[in-house]
Amino acid sequence: MRTLAELREALTAYGFAGDRQELDLELGAVGLDDLTKVREIVQSYRHRVLLARDPHATAAIGRSNEDVAAELRRTPPKAVRGRRPVTHAFYPGAGR
């Protein structure tokens, strides 16, 4: 996707329902001189298409909250540079 036309086509094929129309509405509400805002809008919608086409991202988005919570319970926190995980910041007395 190198042009707005390509982005619009990709949104039609891979985006969520209404994404192409929302892109046009958001771009229509921004002045042509506000290139920063135009770039932010285009990058946001381009990112949506890239996520929709990435099988790993699609699988991650489709996971249930229960599945993610179960994985977090199974995976112990990683130590940073040989130190134990910080628990005392949230639970006073736990790190002593």
PDB file of C-alpha atoms in Angstrom:
ATOM      1  CA  MET A   1       0.000   0.000   0.000  1.00  0.00           C
ATOM      2  CA  ARG A   2       1.787   3.039  -1.274  1.00  0.00           C
ATOM      3  CA  THR A   3      -1.133   5.257  -2.245  1.00  0.00           C
ATOM      4  CA  LEU A   4      -4.482   6.285  -0.799  1.00  0.00           C
ATOM      5  CA  ALA A   5      -6.209   4.386  -3.608  1.00  0.00           C
ATOM      6  CA  GLU A   6      -4.358   1.194  -2.613  1.00  0.00           C
ATOM      7  CA  LEU A   7      -5.219   1.780   1.043  1.00  0.00           C
ATOM      8  CA  ARG A   8      -8.903   2.212   0.188  1.00  0.00           C
ATOM      9  CA  GLU A   9      -8.870  -1.025  -1.838  1.00  0.00           C
ATOM     10  CA  ALA A  10      -7.141  -2.876   1.004  1.00  0.00           C
ATOM     11  CA  LEU A  11      -9.680  -1.549   3.514  1.00  0.00           C
ATOM     12  CA  THR A  12     -12.480  -2.817   1.315  1.00  0.00           C
ATOM     13  CA  ALA A  13     -10.883  -6.267   1.114  1.00  0.00           C
ATOM     14  CA  TYR A  14      -9.387  -6.674   4.594  1.00  0.00           C
ATOM     15  CA  GLY A  15     -10.749  -3.938   6.845  1.00  0.00           C
ATOM     16  CA  PHE A  16     -13.651  -3.999   9.231  1.00  0.00           C
ATOM     17  CA  ALA A  17     -17.080  -3.025   7.959  1.00  0.00           C
ATOM     18  CA  GLY A  18     -17.196   0.729   7.436  1.00  0.00           C
ATOM     19  CA  ASP A  19     -13.432   1.313   7.661  1.00  0.00           C
ATOM     20  CA  ARG A  20     -13.191   2.743   4.151  1.00  0.00           C
ATOM     21  CA  GLN A  21     -16.028   5.183   4.794  1.00  0.00           C
ATOM     22  CA  GLU A  22     -14.560   6.182   8.166  1.00  0.00           C
ATOM     23  CA  LEU A  23     -11.188   6.835   6.517  1.00  0.00           C
ATOM     24  CA  ASP A  24     -12.824   9.150   3.994  1.00  0.00           C
ATOM     25  CA  LEU A  25     -14.784  10.953   6.731  1.00  0.00           C
ATOM     26  CA  GLU A  26     -11.699  11.453   8.899  1.00  0.00           C
ATOM     27  CA  LEU A  27      -9.600  12.677   5.980  1.00  0.00           C
ATOM     28  CA  GLY A  28     -12.437  14.956   4.872  1.00  0.00           C
ATOM     29  CA  ALA A  29     -12.523  16.607   8.284  1.00  0.00           C
ATOM     30  CA  VAL A  30      -8.797  17.482   8.250  1.00  0.00           C
ATOM     31  CA  GLY A  31      -7.314  20.423   6.416  1.00  0.00           C
ATOM     32  CA  LEU A  32      -4.813  19.685   3.662  1.00  0.00           C
ATOM     33  CA  ASP A  33      -2.184  21.760   5.435  1.00  0.00           C
ATOM     34  CA  ASP A  34      -2.321  19.526   8.521  1.00  0.00           C
ATOM     35  CA  LEU A  35       0.015  16.894   7.085  1.00  0.00           C
ATOM     36  CA  THR A  36       0.798  15.463  10.509  1.00  0.00           C
ATOM     37  CA  LYS A  37      -2.849  14.634  11.142  1.00  0.00           C
ATOM     38  CA  VAL A  38      -3.292  13.244   7.609  1.00  0.00           C
ATOM     39  CA  ARG A  39      -0.250  11.009   8.152  1.00  0.00           C
ATOM     40  CA  GLU A  40      -1.575   9.798  11.535  1.00  0.00           C
ATOM     41  CA  ILE A  41      -4.944   8.884  10.036  1.00  0.00           C
ATOM     42  CA  VAL A  42      -3.422   7.064   7.055  1.00  0.00           C
ATOM     43  CA  GLN A  43      -0.941   5.176   9.252  1.00  0.00           C
ATOM     44  CA  SER A  44      -3.711   4.116  11.614  1.00  0.00           C
ATOM     45  CA  TYR A  45      -5.837   2.612   8.857  1.00  0.00           C
ATOM     46  CA  ARG A  46      -2.806   1.070   7.152  1.00  0.00           C
ATOM     47  CA  HIS A  47      -1.909  -0.578  10.453  1.00  0.00           C
ATOM     48  CA  ARG A  48      -5.437  -2.041  10.666  1.00  0.00           C
ATOM     49  CA  VAL A  49      -5.006  -3.661   7.260  1.00  0.00           C
ATOM     50  CA  LEU A  50      -1.574  -5.026   8.156  1.00  0.00           C
ATOM     51  CA  LEU A  51      -2.960  -6.516  11.378  1.00  0.00           C
ATOM     52  CA  ALA A  52      -5.889  -8.071   9.532  1.00  0.00           C
ATOM     53  CA  ARG A  53      -3.496  -9.727   7.055  1.00  0.00           C
ATOM     54  CA  ASP A  54      -1.102 -11.048   9.728  1.00  0.00           C
ATOM     55  CA  PRO A  55      -2.190 -14.536  10.821  1.00  0.00           C
ATOM     56  CA  HIS A  56      -0.425 -14.214  14.183  1.00  0.00           C
ATOM     57  CA  ALA A  57      -2.128 -10.902  14.941  1.00  0.00           C
ATOM     58  CA  THR A  58      -5.503 -12.264  13.851  1.00  0.00           C
ATOM     59  CA  ALA A  59      -5.067 -15.284  16.124  1.00  0.00           C
ATOM     60  CA  ALA A  60      -3.998 -13.083  19.044  1.00  0.00           C
ATOM     61  CA  ILE A  61      -6.952 -10.741  18.587  1.00  0.00           C
ATOM     62  CA  GLY A  62      -9.312 -13.700  18.446  1.00  0.00           C
ATOM     63  CA  ARG A  63      -8.177 -15.147  21.768  1.00  0.00           C
ATOM     64  CA  SER A  64     -10.608 -15.022  24.641  1.00  0.00           C
ATOM     65  CA  ASN A  65      -9.864 -13.218  27.887  1.00  0.00           C
ATOM     66  CA  GLU A  66     -10.009 -16.530  29.735  1.00  0.00           C
ATOM     67  CA  ASP A  67      -7.386 -18.046  27.426  1.00  0.00           C
ATOM     68  CA  VAL A  68      -4.990 -15.127  27.944  1.00  0.00           C
ATOM     69  CA  ALA A  69      -5.563 -15.146  31.707  1.00  0.00           C
ATOM     70  CA  ALA A  70      -4.852 -18.894  31.840  1.00  0.00           C
ATOM     71  CA  GLU A  71      -1.616 -18.409  29.921  1.00  0.00           C
ATOM     72  CA  LEU A  72      -0.529 -15.629  32.256  1.00  0.00           C
ATOM     73  CA  ARG A  73      -1.185 -17.872  35.260  1.00  0.00           C
ATOM     74  CA  ARG A  74       0.933 -20.656  33.708  1.00  0.00           C
ATOM     75  CA  THR A  75       3.843 -18.379  32.758  1.00  0.00           C
ATOM     76  CA  PRO A  76       5.953 -17.195  35.698  1.00  0.00           C
ATOM     77  CA  PRO A  77       7.207 -13.597  35.535  1.00  0.00           C
ATOM     78  CA  LYS A  78      10.680 -13.295  34.035  1.00  0.00           C
ATOM     79  CA  ALA A  79      13.501 -11.979  36.160  1.00  0.00           C
ATOM     80  CA  VAL A  80      15.294  -8.927  34.876  1.00  0.00           C
ATOM     81  CA  ARG A  81      19.073  -9.285  34.782  1.00  0.00           C
ATOM     82  CA  GLY A  82      19.061 -12.018  37.385  1.00  0.00           C
ATOM     83  CA  ARG A  83      16.775 -10.189  39.779  1.00  0.00           C
ATOM     84  CA  ARG A  84      13.533 -11.594  41.038  1.00  0.00           C
ATOM     85  CA  PRO A  85      10.288 -10.014  39.809  1.00  0.00           C
ATOM     86  CA  VAL A  86       9.101  -6.928  41.638  1.00  0.00           C
ATOM     87  CA  THR A  87       6.046  -7.814  43.691  1.00  0.00           C
ATOM     88  CA  HIS A  88       6.488  -5.486  46.621  1.00  0.00           C
ATOM     89  CA  ALA A  89       5.528  -2.446  44.559  1.00  0.00           C
ATOM     90  CA  PHE A  90       1.950  -3.669  44.484  1.00  0.00           C
ATOM     91  CA  TYR A  91       1.849  -5.808  47.611  1.00  0.00           C
ATOM     92  CA  PRO A  92       3.528  -4.128  50.577  1.00  0.00           C
ATOM     93  CA  GLY A  93       5.449  -6.634  52.636  1.00  0.00           C
ATOM     94  CA  ALA A  94       5.559  -9.292  49.897  1.00  0.00           C
ATOM     95  CA  GLY A  95       9.140  -8.548  48.903  1.00  0.00           C
ATOM     96  CA  ARG A  96      10.590  -8.761  52.417  1.00  0.00           C
TER      97      ARG A  96
END
